[in-house]
CSV table of C-alpha atoms in Angstrom, one decimal:
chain,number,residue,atom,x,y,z
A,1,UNK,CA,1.4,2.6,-16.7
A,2,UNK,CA,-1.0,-0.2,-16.5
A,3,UNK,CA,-0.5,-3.4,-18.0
A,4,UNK,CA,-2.8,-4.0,-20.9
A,5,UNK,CA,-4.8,-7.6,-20.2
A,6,UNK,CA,-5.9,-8.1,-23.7
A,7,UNK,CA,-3.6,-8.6,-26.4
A,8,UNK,CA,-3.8,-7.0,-30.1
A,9,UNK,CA,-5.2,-10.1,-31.4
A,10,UNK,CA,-8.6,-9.8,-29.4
A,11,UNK,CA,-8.5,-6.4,-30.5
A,12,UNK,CA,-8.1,-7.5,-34.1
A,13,UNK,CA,-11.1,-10.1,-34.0
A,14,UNK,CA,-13.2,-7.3,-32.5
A,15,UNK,CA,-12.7,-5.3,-35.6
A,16,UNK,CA,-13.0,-7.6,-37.6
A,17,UNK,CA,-16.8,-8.5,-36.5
A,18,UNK,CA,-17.5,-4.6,-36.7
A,19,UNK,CA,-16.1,-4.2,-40.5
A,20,UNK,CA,-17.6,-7.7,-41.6
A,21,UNK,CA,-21.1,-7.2,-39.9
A,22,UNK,CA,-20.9,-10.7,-37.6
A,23,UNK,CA,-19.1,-13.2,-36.1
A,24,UNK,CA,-19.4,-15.6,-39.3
A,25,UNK,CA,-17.8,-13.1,-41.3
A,26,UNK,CA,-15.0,-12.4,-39.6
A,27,UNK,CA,-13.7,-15.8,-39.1
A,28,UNK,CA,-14.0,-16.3,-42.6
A,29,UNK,CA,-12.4,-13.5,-43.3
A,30,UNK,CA,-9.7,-14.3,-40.5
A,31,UNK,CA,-9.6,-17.9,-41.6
A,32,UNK,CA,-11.0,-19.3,-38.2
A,33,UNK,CA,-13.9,-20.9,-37.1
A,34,UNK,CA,-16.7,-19.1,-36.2
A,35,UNK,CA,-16.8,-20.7,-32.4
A,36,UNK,CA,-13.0,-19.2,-32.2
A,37,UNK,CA,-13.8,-15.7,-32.8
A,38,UNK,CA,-17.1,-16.0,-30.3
A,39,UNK,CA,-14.7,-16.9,-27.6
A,40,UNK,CA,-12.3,-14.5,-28.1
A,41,UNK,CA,-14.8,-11.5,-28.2
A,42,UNK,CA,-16.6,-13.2,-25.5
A,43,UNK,CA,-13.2,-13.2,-23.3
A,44,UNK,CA,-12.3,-9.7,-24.7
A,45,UNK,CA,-15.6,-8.6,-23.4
A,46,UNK,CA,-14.8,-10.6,-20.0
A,47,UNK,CA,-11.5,-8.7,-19.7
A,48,UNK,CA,-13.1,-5.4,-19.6
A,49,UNK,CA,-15.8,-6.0,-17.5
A,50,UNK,CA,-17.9,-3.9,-20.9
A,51,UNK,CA,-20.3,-5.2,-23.2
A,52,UNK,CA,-19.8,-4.5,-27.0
A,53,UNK,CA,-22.0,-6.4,-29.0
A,54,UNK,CA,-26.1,-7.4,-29.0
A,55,UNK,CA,-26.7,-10.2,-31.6
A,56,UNK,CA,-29.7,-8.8,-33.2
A,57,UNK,CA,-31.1,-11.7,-36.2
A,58,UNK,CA,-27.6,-13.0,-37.7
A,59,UNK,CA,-25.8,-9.6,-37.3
A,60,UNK,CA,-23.6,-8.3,-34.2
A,61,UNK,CA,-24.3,-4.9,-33.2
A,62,UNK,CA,-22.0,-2.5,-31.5
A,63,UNK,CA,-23.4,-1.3,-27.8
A,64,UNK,CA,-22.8,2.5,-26.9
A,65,UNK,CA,-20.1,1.4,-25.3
A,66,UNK,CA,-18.7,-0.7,-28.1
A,67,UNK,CA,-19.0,2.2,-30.3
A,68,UNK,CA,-16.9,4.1,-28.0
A,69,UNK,CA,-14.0,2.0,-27.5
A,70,UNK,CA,-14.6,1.2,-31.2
A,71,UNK,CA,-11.6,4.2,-32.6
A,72,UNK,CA,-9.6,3.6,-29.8
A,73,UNK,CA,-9.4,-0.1,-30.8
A,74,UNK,CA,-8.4,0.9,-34.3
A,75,UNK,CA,-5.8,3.6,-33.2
A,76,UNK,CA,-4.2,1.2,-30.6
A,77,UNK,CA,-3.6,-1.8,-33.7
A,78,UNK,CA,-2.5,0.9,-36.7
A,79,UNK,CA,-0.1,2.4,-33.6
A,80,UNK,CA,1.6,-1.5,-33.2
A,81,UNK,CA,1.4,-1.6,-37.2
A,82,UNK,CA,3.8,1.6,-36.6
A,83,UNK,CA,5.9,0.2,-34.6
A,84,UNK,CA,6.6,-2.9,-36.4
A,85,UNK,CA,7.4,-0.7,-40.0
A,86,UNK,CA,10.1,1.3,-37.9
A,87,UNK,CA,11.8,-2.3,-36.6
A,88,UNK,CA,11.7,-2.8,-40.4
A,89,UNK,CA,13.3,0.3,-41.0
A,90,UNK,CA,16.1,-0.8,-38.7
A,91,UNK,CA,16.3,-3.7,-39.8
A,92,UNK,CA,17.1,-2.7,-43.4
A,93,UNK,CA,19.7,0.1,-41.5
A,94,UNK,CA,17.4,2.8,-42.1
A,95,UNK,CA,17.4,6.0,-40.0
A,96,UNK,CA,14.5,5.8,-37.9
A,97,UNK,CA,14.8,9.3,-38.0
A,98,UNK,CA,15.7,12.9,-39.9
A,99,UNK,CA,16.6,15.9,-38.5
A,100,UNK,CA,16.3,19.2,-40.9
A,101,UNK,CA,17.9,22.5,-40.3
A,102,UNK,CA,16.2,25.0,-42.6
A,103,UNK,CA,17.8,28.4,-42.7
A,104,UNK,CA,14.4,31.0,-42.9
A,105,UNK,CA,15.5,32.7,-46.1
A,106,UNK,CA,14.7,29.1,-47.8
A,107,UNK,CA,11.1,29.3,-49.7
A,108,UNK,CA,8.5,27.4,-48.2
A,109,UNK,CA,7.1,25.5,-51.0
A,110,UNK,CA,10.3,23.7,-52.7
A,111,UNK,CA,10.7,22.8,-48.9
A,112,UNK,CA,7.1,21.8,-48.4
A,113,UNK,CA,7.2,19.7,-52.0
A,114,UNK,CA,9.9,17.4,-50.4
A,115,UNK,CA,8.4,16.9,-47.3
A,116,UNK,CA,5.5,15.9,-48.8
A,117,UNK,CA,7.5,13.7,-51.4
A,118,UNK,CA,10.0,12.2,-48.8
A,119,UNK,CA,7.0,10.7,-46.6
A,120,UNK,CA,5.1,9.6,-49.7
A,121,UNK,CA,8.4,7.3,-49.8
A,122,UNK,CA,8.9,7.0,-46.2
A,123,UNK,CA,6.6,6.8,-43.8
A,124,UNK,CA,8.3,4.9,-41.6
A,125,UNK,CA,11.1,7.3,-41.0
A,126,UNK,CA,10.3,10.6,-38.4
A,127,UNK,CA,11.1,14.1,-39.8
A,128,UNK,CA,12.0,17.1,-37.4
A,129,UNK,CA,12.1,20.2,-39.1
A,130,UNK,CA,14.0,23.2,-37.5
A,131,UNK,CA,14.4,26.7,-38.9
A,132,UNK,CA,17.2,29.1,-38.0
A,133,UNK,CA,18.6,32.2,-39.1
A,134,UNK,CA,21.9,33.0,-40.3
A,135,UNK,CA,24.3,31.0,-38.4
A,136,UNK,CA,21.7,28.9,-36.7
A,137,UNK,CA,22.1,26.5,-39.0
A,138,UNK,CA,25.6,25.7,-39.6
A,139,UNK,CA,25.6,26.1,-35.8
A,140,UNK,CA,23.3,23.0,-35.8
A,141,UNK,CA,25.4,21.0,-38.0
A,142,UNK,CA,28.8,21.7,-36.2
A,143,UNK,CA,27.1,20.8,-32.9
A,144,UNK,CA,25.9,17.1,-34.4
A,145,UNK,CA,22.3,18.2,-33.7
A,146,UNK,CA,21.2,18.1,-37.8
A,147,UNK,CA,21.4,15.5,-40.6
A,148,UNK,CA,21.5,17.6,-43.5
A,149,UNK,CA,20.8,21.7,-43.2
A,150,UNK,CA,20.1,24.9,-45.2
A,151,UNK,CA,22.7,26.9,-44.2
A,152,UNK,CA,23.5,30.6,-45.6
A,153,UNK,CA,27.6,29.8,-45.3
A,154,UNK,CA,29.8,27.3,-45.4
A,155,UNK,CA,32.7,26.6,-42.5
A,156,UNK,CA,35.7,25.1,-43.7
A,157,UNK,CA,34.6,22.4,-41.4
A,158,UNK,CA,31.5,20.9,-43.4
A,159,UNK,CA,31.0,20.5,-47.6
A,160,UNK,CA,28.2,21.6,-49.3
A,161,UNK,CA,27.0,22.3,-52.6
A,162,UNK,CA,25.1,25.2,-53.8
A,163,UNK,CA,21.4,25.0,-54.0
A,164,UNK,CA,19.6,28.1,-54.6
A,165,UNK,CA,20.3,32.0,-54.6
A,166,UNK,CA,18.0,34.0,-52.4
A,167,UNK,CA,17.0,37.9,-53.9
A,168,UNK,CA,17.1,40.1,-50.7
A,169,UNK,CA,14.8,44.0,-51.6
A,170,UNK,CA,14.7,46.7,-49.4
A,171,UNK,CA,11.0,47.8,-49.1
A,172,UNK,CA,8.9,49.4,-46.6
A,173,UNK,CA,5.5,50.4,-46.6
A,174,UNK,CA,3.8,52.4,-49.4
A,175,UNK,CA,3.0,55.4,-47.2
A,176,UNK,CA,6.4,55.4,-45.4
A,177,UNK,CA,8.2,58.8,-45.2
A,178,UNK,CA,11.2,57.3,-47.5
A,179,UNK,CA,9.1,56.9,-50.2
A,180,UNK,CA,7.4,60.4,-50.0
A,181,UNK,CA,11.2,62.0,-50.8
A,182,UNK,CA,10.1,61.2,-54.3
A,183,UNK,CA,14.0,60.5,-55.6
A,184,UNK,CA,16.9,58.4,-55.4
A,185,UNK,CA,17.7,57.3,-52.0
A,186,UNK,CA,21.3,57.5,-50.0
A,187,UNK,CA,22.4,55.2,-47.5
A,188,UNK,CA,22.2,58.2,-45.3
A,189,UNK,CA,18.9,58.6,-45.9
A,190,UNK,CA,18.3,55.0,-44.6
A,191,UNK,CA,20.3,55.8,-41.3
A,192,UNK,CA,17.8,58.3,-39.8
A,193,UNK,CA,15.1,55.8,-40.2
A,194,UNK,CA,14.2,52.6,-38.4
A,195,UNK,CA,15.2,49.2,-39.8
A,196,UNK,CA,14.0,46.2,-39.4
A,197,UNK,CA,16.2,43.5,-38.5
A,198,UNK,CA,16.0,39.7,-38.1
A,199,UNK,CA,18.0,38.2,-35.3
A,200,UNK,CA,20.5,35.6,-36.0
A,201,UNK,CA,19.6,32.2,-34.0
A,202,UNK,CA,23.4,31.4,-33.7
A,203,UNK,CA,24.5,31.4,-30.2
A,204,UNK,CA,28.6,31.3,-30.9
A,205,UNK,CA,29.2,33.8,-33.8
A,206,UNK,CA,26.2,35.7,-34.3
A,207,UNK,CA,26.0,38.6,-36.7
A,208,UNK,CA,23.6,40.7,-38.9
A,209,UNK,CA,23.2,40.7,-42.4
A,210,UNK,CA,22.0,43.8,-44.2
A,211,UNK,CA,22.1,46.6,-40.9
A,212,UNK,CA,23.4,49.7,-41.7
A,213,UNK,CA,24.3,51.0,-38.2
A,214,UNK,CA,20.8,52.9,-38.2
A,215,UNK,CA,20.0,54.5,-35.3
A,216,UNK,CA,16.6,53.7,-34.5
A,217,UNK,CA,16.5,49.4,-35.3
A,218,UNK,CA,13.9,46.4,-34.1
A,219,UNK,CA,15.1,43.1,-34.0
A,220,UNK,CA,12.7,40.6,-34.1
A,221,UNK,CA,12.7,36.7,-34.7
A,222,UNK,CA,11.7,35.5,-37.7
A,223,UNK,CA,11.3,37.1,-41.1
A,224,UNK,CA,7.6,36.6,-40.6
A,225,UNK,CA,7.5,38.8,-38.1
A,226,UNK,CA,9.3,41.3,-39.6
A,227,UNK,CA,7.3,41.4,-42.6
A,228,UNK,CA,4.2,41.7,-40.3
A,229,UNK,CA,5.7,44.7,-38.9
A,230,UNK,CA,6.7,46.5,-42.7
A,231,UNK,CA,3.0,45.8,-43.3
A,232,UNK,CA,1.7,48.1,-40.3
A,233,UNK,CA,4.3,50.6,-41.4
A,234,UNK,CA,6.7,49.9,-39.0
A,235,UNK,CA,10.3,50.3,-40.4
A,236,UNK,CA,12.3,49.4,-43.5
A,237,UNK,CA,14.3,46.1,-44.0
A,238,UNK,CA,15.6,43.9,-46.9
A,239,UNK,CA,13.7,40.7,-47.1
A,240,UNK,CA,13.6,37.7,-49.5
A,241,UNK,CA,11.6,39.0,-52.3
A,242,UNK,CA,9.3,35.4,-52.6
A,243,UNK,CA,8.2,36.8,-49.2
A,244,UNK,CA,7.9,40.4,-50.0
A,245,UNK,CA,6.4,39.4,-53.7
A,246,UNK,CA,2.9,39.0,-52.2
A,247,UNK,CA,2.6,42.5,-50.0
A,248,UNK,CA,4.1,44.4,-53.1
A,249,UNK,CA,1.5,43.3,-55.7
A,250,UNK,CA,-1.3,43.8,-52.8
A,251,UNK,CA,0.6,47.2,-52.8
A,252,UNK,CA,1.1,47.2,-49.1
A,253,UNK,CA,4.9,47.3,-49.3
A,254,UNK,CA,6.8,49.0,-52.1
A,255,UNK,CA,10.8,48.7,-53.1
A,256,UNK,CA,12.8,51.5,-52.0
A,257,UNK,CA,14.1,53.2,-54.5
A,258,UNK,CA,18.2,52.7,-53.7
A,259,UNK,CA,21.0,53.9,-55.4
A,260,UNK,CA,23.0,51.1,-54.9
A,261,UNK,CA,22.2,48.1,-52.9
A,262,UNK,CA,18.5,47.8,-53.4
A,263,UNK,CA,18.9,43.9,-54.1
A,264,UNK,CA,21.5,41.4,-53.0
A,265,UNK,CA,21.8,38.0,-53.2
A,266,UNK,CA,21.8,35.4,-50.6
A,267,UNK,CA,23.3,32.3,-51.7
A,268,UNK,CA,21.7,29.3,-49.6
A,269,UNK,CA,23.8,25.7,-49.5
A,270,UNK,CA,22.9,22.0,-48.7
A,271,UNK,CA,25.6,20.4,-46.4
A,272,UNK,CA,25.0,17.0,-44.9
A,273,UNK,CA,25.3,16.4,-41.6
A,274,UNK,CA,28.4,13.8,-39.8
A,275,UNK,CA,28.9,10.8,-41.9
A,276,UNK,CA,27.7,8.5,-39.0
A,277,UNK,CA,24.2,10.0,-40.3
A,278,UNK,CA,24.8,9.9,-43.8
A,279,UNK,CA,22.3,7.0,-44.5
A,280,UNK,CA,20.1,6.4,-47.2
A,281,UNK,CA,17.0,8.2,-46.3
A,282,UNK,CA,19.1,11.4,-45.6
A,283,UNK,CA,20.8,11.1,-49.4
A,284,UNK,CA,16.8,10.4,-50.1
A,285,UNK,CA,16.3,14.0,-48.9
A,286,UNK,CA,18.6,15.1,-50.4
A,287,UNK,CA,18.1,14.5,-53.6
A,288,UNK,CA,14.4,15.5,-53.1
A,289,UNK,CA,15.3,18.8,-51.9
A,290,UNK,CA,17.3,19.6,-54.9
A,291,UNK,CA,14.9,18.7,-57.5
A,292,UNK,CA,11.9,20.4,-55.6
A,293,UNK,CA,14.2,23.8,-55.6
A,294,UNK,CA,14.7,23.0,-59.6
A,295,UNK,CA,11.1,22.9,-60.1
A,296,UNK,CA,10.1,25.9,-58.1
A,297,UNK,CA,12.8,27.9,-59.6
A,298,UNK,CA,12.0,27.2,-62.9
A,299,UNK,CA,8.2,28.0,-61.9
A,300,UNK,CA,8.9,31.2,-60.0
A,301,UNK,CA,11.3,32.6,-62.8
A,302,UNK,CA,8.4,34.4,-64.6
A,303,UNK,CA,7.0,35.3,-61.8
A,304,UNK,CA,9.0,38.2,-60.6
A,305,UNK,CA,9.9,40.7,-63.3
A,306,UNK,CA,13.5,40.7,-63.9
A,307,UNK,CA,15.8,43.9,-63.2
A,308,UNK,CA,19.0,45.0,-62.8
A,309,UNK,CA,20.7,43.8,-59.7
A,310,UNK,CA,23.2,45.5,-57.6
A,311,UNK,CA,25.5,42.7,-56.4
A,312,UNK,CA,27.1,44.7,-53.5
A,313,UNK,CA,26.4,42.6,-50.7
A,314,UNK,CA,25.6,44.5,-47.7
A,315,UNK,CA,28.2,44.4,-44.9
A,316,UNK,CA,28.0,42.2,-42.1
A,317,UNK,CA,28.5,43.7,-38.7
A,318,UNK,CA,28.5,42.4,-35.3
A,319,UNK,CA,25.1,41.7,-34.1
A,320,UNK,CA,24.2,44.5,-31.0
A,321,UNK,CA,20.7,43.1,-29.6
């Protein structure tokens, strides 16, 4: 890469006769004299072989070419502003940076509220955001590559503490064949059809939560994508019900009308990541993360009319791709 031949501070004095309208103006505003900032522009000008302003009266306009460089120039000085925040940050023995495991089943929007909420804070620290699926998560923490995760279980290796229960449904679409029996359902009944399942991103101990063995059975990737597919009337599956909640009052998906085993419950857990990484900011998450699930649960609680629930959890099986 080239080696830049004017520093920041030409760059700055440029500016600063664009946002004050003149050369007067900025050094006043920069608290130097007036010859000072002429000679800096001058030489910044110089430097690039480009001319930026044309004195017209007592004012300094930009030239077309001015203008152009004109964002660049403002990009390039809030860029070394950046970088001297996250020396700050270490400095203080912050974590420059965050990593998130998310496990899919979590809710978007109590995840979304901290984000949001943890950079309003924190600016200065980077956030990467990774969603898994089943044992993905956990996965993530055992291998060091995660701060703090939403994992689905618990290893004896890592603590965690409870953070929100996930309502799994079995639904399909309203015109699917399951529905048109017009009575209770049987897990047999289930068997003959296909079901939709959602692979688990683990690569060392991957498994399947909710198949029943069916014969026929799609395994896709994401939850998303399985919804996608109930909504062409592809299939059956049990999904989180804050995803299915939207499709069922649309009345593209319905419940299926179980026996037993309609819903189960997916219980989802925080667990922080090795203590090397348990800084501040990650606690900060934390903490944010909790609250944000509070609020939304106590939001959502209306929201979906409250039945019975079967608390038979599905069995897990080993995961045949």
């Amino acid at each position: 890469m080239k080696t830049p031949r004017v520093s920041l501070e030409h760059w700055r004095e440029f500016l600063a006769v664009v946002d004050y309208g003149g050369y007067a103006q900025a050094a006043e505003h920069l608290h130097r004299s007036q010859s000072a900032v002429s000679y800096a522009v001058g030489r910044l000008q110089k430097q690039l072989g480009v001319q930026l302003f044309r004195v017209e009266g007592r004012k300094a306009k930009l030239t077309e070419n001015g203008a152009a460089l004109l964002p660049r120039a403002r990009q390039l000085l809030h860029d070394a502003g950046e970088v001297e925040e996250f020396a700050e940050a270490l400095k203080r023995d912050m974590e420059p940076e965050i990593r998130l495991v998310v496990d899919a089943a979590f809710p978007n929007d109590p995840l979304v509220t901290a984000l949001r909420r943890f950079h309003d804070r924190s600016p200065e620290t980077w956030l990467q955001v990774h969603e898994a699926v089943l044992s993905g998560a956990s996965e993530a923490l055992e291998q060091g590559l995660a701060d703090l995760a939403v994992v689905v279980q618990v290893s004896s290796r890592l603590l965690g503490e409870p953070l929100l229960e996930v309502e799994f449904e079995a639904v399909a679409h309203r015109q699917h064949k399951l529905h048109r029996l017009r009575r209770k359902l049987r897990q047999q009944d289930l068997k003959r059809e296909l079901q939709v399942v959602v692979r688990d991103s683990g690569l060392q101990h991957p498994r399947d939560v909710g198949w029943l063995g069916s014969e026929h059975r799609l395994t896709v990737d994401s939850l998303e994508t399985a919804a996608a597919a109930l909504a062409q009337g592809l299939g059956f599956a049990w999904l989180p019900r804050h995803k299915t909640a939207p499709l069922i009052e649309s009345g593209t998906l319905k419940s299926l009308p179980l026996r037993e085993g309609r819903l189960f419950q997916v219980p989802l857990y925080l667990v922080l990541g090795p203590r090397s990484r348990r800084g501040p900011k990650v606690r900060e998450m934390e903490e944010l993360l909790h609250a944000a699930v509070r609020e939304w649960d106590g939001a959502s609680s209306g929201s979906i009319a409250s039945e019975p629930l079967d608390r038979r959890i599905i069995p897990v099986r080993p995961t045949r791709v």
